[in-house]
JSON list of C-alpha atoms in Angstrom, two decimals:
[
{"chain": "A", "resi": 1, "resn": "LEU", "atom": "CA", "xyz": [0.00, 0.00, 0.00]},
{"chain": "A", "resi": 2, "resn": "LYS", "atom": "CA", "xyz": [1.57, 3.28, -1.09]},
{"chain": "A", "resi": 3, "resn": "LEU", "atom": "CA", "xyz": [0.78, 6.45, 0.82]},
{"chain": "A", "resi": 4, "resn": "ARG", "atom": "CA", "xyz": [2.17, 9.96, 0.95]},
{"chain": "A", "resi": 5, "resn": "LYS", "atom": "CA", "xyz": [2.69, 12.01, 4.11]},
{"chain": "A", "resi": 6, "resn": "GLU", "atom": "CA", "xyz": [-0.39, 14.03, 3.18]},
{"chain": "A", "resi": 7, "resn": "ASP", "atom": "CA", "xyz": [-2.45, 10.82, 2.95]},
{"chain": "A", "resi": 8, "resn": "LEU", "atom": "CA", "xyz": [-1.57, 9.93, 6.53]},
{"chain": "A", "resi": 9, "resn": "ASP", "atom": "CA", "xyz": [-3.74, 12.78, 7.81]},
{"chain": "A", "resi": 10, "resn": "ALA", "atom": "CA", "xyz": [-6.78, 10.69, 6.85]},
{"chain": "A", "resi": 11, "resn": "TYR", "atom": "CA", "xyz": [-5.52, 7.88, 9.10]},
{"chain": "A", "resi": 12, "resn": "PRO", "atom": "CA", "xyz": [-4.47, 9.42, 12.43]},
{"chain": "A", "resi": 13, "resn": "ASP", "atom": "CA", "xyz": [-4.05, 6.04, 14.11]},
{"chain": "A", "resi": 14, "resn": "LEU", "atom": "CA", "xyz": [-1.62, 4.83, 11.44]},
{"chain": "A", "resi": 15, "resn": "LYS", "atom": "CA", "xyz": [0.23, 8.16, 11.50]},
{"chain": "A", "resi": 16, "resn": "THR", "atom": "CA", "xyz": [0.66, 8.01, 15.29]},
{"chain": "A", "resi": 17, "resn": "ALA", "atom": "CA", "xyz": [1.76, 4.37, 15.13]},
{"chain": "A", "resi": 18, "resn": "ILE", "atom": "CA", "xyz": [4.43, 5.18, 12.52]},
{"chain": "A", "resi": 19, "resn": "GLU", "atom": "CA", "xyz": [5.68, 8.26, 14.38]},
{"chain": "A", "resi": 20, "resn": "THR", "atom": "CA", "xyz": [5.82, 6.73, 17.86]},
{"chain": "A", "resi": 21, "resn": "GLY", "atom": "CA", "xyz": [6.32, 3.07, 17.04]},
{"chain": "A", "resi": 22, "resn": "GLU", "atom": "CA", "xyz": [3.67, 2.13, 19.60]},
{"chain": "A", "resi": 23, "resn": "PRO", "atom": "CA", "xyz": [0.45, 0.20, 18.94]},
{"chain": "A", "resi": 24, "resn": "GLN", "atom": "CA", "xyz": [-2.72, 2.21, 18.47]},
{"chain": "A", "resi": 25, "resn": "LEU", "atom": "CA", "xyz": [-6.39, 1.29, 18.56]},
{"chain": "A", "resi": 26, "resn": "PRO", "atom": "CA", "xyz": [-7.81, 1.58, 15.04]},
{"chain": "A", "resi": 27, "resn": "SER", "atom": "CA", "xyz": [-9.99, 4.68, 14.98]},
{"chain": "A", "resi": 28, "resn": "SER", "atom": "CA", "xyz": [-10.19, 5.22, 11.22]},
{"chain": "A", "resi": 29, "resn": "ASN", "atom": "CA", "xyz": [-11.15, 2.89, 8.40]},
{"chain": "A", "resi": 30, "resn": "ILE", "atom": "CA", "xyz": [-7.57, 1.62, 8.15]},
{"chain": "A", "resi": 31, "resn": "LEU", "atom": "CA", "xyz": [-8.80, -1.97, 8.47]},
{"chain": "A", "resi": 32, "resn": "GLU", "atom": "CA", "xyz": [-10.78, -1.68, 5.24]},
{"chain": "A", "resi": 33, "resn": "VAL", "atom": "CA", "xyz": [-7.95, 0.14, 3.45]},
{"chain": "A", "resi": 34, "resn": "LEU", "atom": "CA", "xyz": [-5.21, -2.30, 4.43]},
{"chain": "A", "resi": 35, "resn": "GLY", "atom": "CA", "xyz": [-7.14, -5.48, 3.82]},
{"chain": "A", "resi": 36, "resn": "SER", "atom": "CA", "xyz": [-4.64, -8.35, 3.98]},
{"chain": "A", "resi": 37, "resn": "ARG", "atom": "CA", "xyz": [-1.61, -6.17, 3.23]},
{"chain": "A", "resi": 38, "resn": "ARG", "atom": "CA", "xyz": [0.92, -5.76, 6.01]},
{"chain": "A", "resi": 39, "resn": "ILE", "atom": "CA", "xyz": [3.50, -3.43, 4.44]},
{"chain": "A", "resi": 40, "resn": "VAL", "atom": "CA", "xyz": [2.87, 0.28, 4.00]},
{"chain": "A", "resi": 41, "resn": "GLU", "atom": "CA", "xyz": [5.12, 2.51, 1.93]},
{"chain": "A", "resi": 42, "resn": "VAL", "atom": "CA", "xyz": [5.18, 6.16, 2.98]},
{"chain": "A", "resi": 43, "resn": "ASP", "atom": "CA", "xyz": [7.33, 8.38, 0.75]},
{"chain": "A", "resi": 44, "resn": "GLY", "atom": "CA", "xyz": [9.81, 5.60, -0.05]},
{"chain": "A", "resi": 45, "resn": "LYS", "atom": "CA", "xyz": [10.07, 4.20, 3.49]},
{"chain": "A", "resi": 46, "resn": "TYR", "atom": "CA", "xyz": [8.52, 0.84, 4.26]},
{"chain": "A", "resi": 47, "resn": "TYR", "atom": "CA", "xyz": [6.68, 0.03, 7.48]},
{"chain": "A", "resi": 48, "resn": "ARG", "atom": "CA", "xyz": [5.29, -3.32, 8.58]},
{"chain": "A", "resi": 49, "resn": "VAL", "atom": "CA", "xyz": [1.83, -2.85, 10.04]},
{"chain": "A", "resi": 50, "resn": "TYR", "atom": "CA", "xyz": [0.13, -5.29, 12.37]},
{"chain": "A", "resi": 51, "resn": "VAL", "atom": "CA", "xyz": [-3.56, -4.65, 12.90]},
{"chain": "A", "resi": 52, "resn": "MET", "atom": "CA", "xyz": [-5.20, -5.99, 16.04]},
{"chain": "A", "resi": 53, "resn": "TYR", "atom": "CA", "xyz": [-8.75, -6.91, 15.09]},
{"chain": "A", "resi": 54, "resn": "TRP", "atom": "CA", "xyz": [-10.42, -5.55, 18.20]},
{"chain": "A", "resi": 55, "resn": "ASP", "atom": "CA", "xyz": [-13.70, -5.42, 16.29]},
{"chain": "A", "resi": 56, "resn": "ALA", "atom": "CA", "xyz": [-13.81, -9.23, 15.94]},
{"chain": "A", "resi": 57, "resn": "ILE", "atom": "CA", "xyz": [-17.02, -9.23, 17.98]},
{"chain": "A", "resi": 58, "resn": "ARG", "atom": "CA", "xyz": [-18.70, -7.21, 15.25]},
{"chain": "A", "resi": 59, "resn": "ARG", "atom": "CA", "xyz": [-17.52, -9.71, 12.65]},
{"chain": "A", "resi": 60, "resn": "ARG", "atom": "CA", "xyz": [-18.83, -12.75, 14.57]},
{"chain": "A", "resi": 61, "resn": "PRO", "atom": "CA", "xyz": [-22.13, -11.95, 16.31]},
{"chain": "A", "resi": 62, "resn": "ARG", "atom": "CA", "xyz": [-22.47, -15.40, 17.87]},
{"chain": "A", "resi": 63, "resn": "PHE", "atom": "CA", "xyz": [-19.43, -14.68, 20.06]},
{"chain": "A", "resi": 64, "resn": "MET", "atom": "CA", "xyz": [-20.98, -11.39, 21.06]},
{"chain": "A", "resi": 65, "resn": "TYR", "atom": "CA", "xyz": [-24.16, -13.13, 22.18]},
{"chain": "A", "resi": 66, "resn": "ALA", "atom": "CA", "xyz": [-22.24, -15.81, 24.06]},
{"chain": "A", "resi": 67, "resn": "GLY", "atom": "CA", "xyz": [-20.13, -13.18, 25.80]},
{"chain": "A", "resi": 68, "resn": "PHE", "atom": "CA", "xyz": [-23.23, -11.20, 26.68]},
{"chain": "A", "resi": 69, "resn": "ILE", "atom": "CA", "xyz": [-24.94, -14.26, 28.17]},
{"chain": "A", "resi": 70, "resn": "PHE", "atom": "CA", "xyz": [-21.84, -15.24, 30.16]},
{"chain": "A", "resi": 71, "resn": "SER", "atom": "CA", "xyz": [-21.43, -11.72, 31.52]},
{"chain": "A", "resi": 72, "resn": "ILE", "atom": "CA", "xyz": [-25.09, -11.70, 32.65]},
{"chain": "A", "resi": 73, "resn": "LEU", "atom": "CA", "xyz": [-24.69, -15.09, 34.34]},
{"chain": "A", "resi": 74, "resn": "PHE", "atom": "CA", "xyz": [-21.48, -13.96, 36.03]},
{"chain": "A", "resi": 75, "resn": "SER", "atom": "CA", "xyz": [-23.18, -10.78, 37.27]},
{"chain": "A", "resi": 76, "resn": "ILE", "atom": "CA", "xyz": [-26.07, -12.79, 38.70]},
{"chain": "A", "resi": 77, "resn": "TYR", "atom": "CA", "xyz": [-23.61, -15.13, 40.40]},
{"chain": "A", "resi": 78, "resn": "LEU", "atom": "CA", "xyz": [-21.76, -12.17, 41.95]},
{"chain": "A", "resi": 79, "resn": "LEU", "atom": "CA", "xyz": [-25.05, -10.76, 43.24]},
{"chain": "A", "resi": 80, "resn": "TYR", "atom": "CA", "xyz": [-25.85, -14.16, 44.75]},
{"chain": "A", "resi": 81, "resn": "LEU", "atom": "CA", "xyz": [-22.45, -14.31, 46.48]},
{"chain": "A", "resi": 82, "resn": "PHE", "atom": "CA", "xyz": [-22.92, -10.80, 47.84]},
{"chain": "A", "resi": 83, "resn": "TYR", "atom": "CA", "xyz": [-26.42, -11.65, 49.11]},
{"chain": "A", "resi": 84, "resn": "ARG", "atom": "CA", "xyz": [-25.17, -14.86, 50.73]},
{"chain": "A", "resi": 85, "resn": "PHE", "atom": "CA", "xyz": [-22.28, -13.01, 52.39]},
{"chain": "A", "resi": 86, "resn": "VAL", "atom": "CA", "xyz": [-24.56, -10.28, 53.78]},
{"chain": "A", "resi": 87, "resn": "TYR", "atom": "CA", "xyz": [-27.26, -12.76, 54.89]},
{"chain": "A", "resi": 88, "resn": "HIS", "atom": "CA", "xyz": [-24.82, -15.04, 56.72]},
{"chain": "A", "resi": 89, "resn": "ARG", "atom": "CA", "xyz": [-23.04, -12.08, 58.27]},
{"chain": "A", "resi": 90, "resn": "SER", "atom": "CA", "xyz": [-26.31, -10.74, 59.67]},
{"chain": "A", "resi": 91, "resn": "LYS", "atom": "CA", "xyz": [-27.06, -14.16, 61.18]},
{"chain": "A", "resi": 92, "resn": "TRP", "atom": "CA", "xyz": [-23.73, -14.06, 63.07]},
{"chain": "A", "resi": 93, "resn": "ILE", "atom": "CA", "xyz": [-24.30, -10.49, 64.26]},
{"chain": "A", "resi": 94, "resn": "ASN", "atom": "CA", "xyz": [-27.85, -11.15, 65.50]},
{"chain": "A", "resi": 95, "resn": "ALA", "atom": "CA", "xyz": [-26.97, -14.45, 67.22]}
]
């Protein structure tokens, strides 16, 4: 993928990643632009780009639903543990 310095203004996450060398969360449409390419050329310099697909949940809705169900079950379980702790504690205090 060939870009110029002026083109990098459209992709602030890629620009920051190239300038600092640190990973960035994708905030532009860089995922759609890159596709399967991993090497970006900016004014004759080559950079290897690794994209973390943090939007994988959007790509696979069944995992989103499973995660949502598990988080609800975990929240209910935590509420049950809290209730049990408070109920048993009050039995010891009142005894």
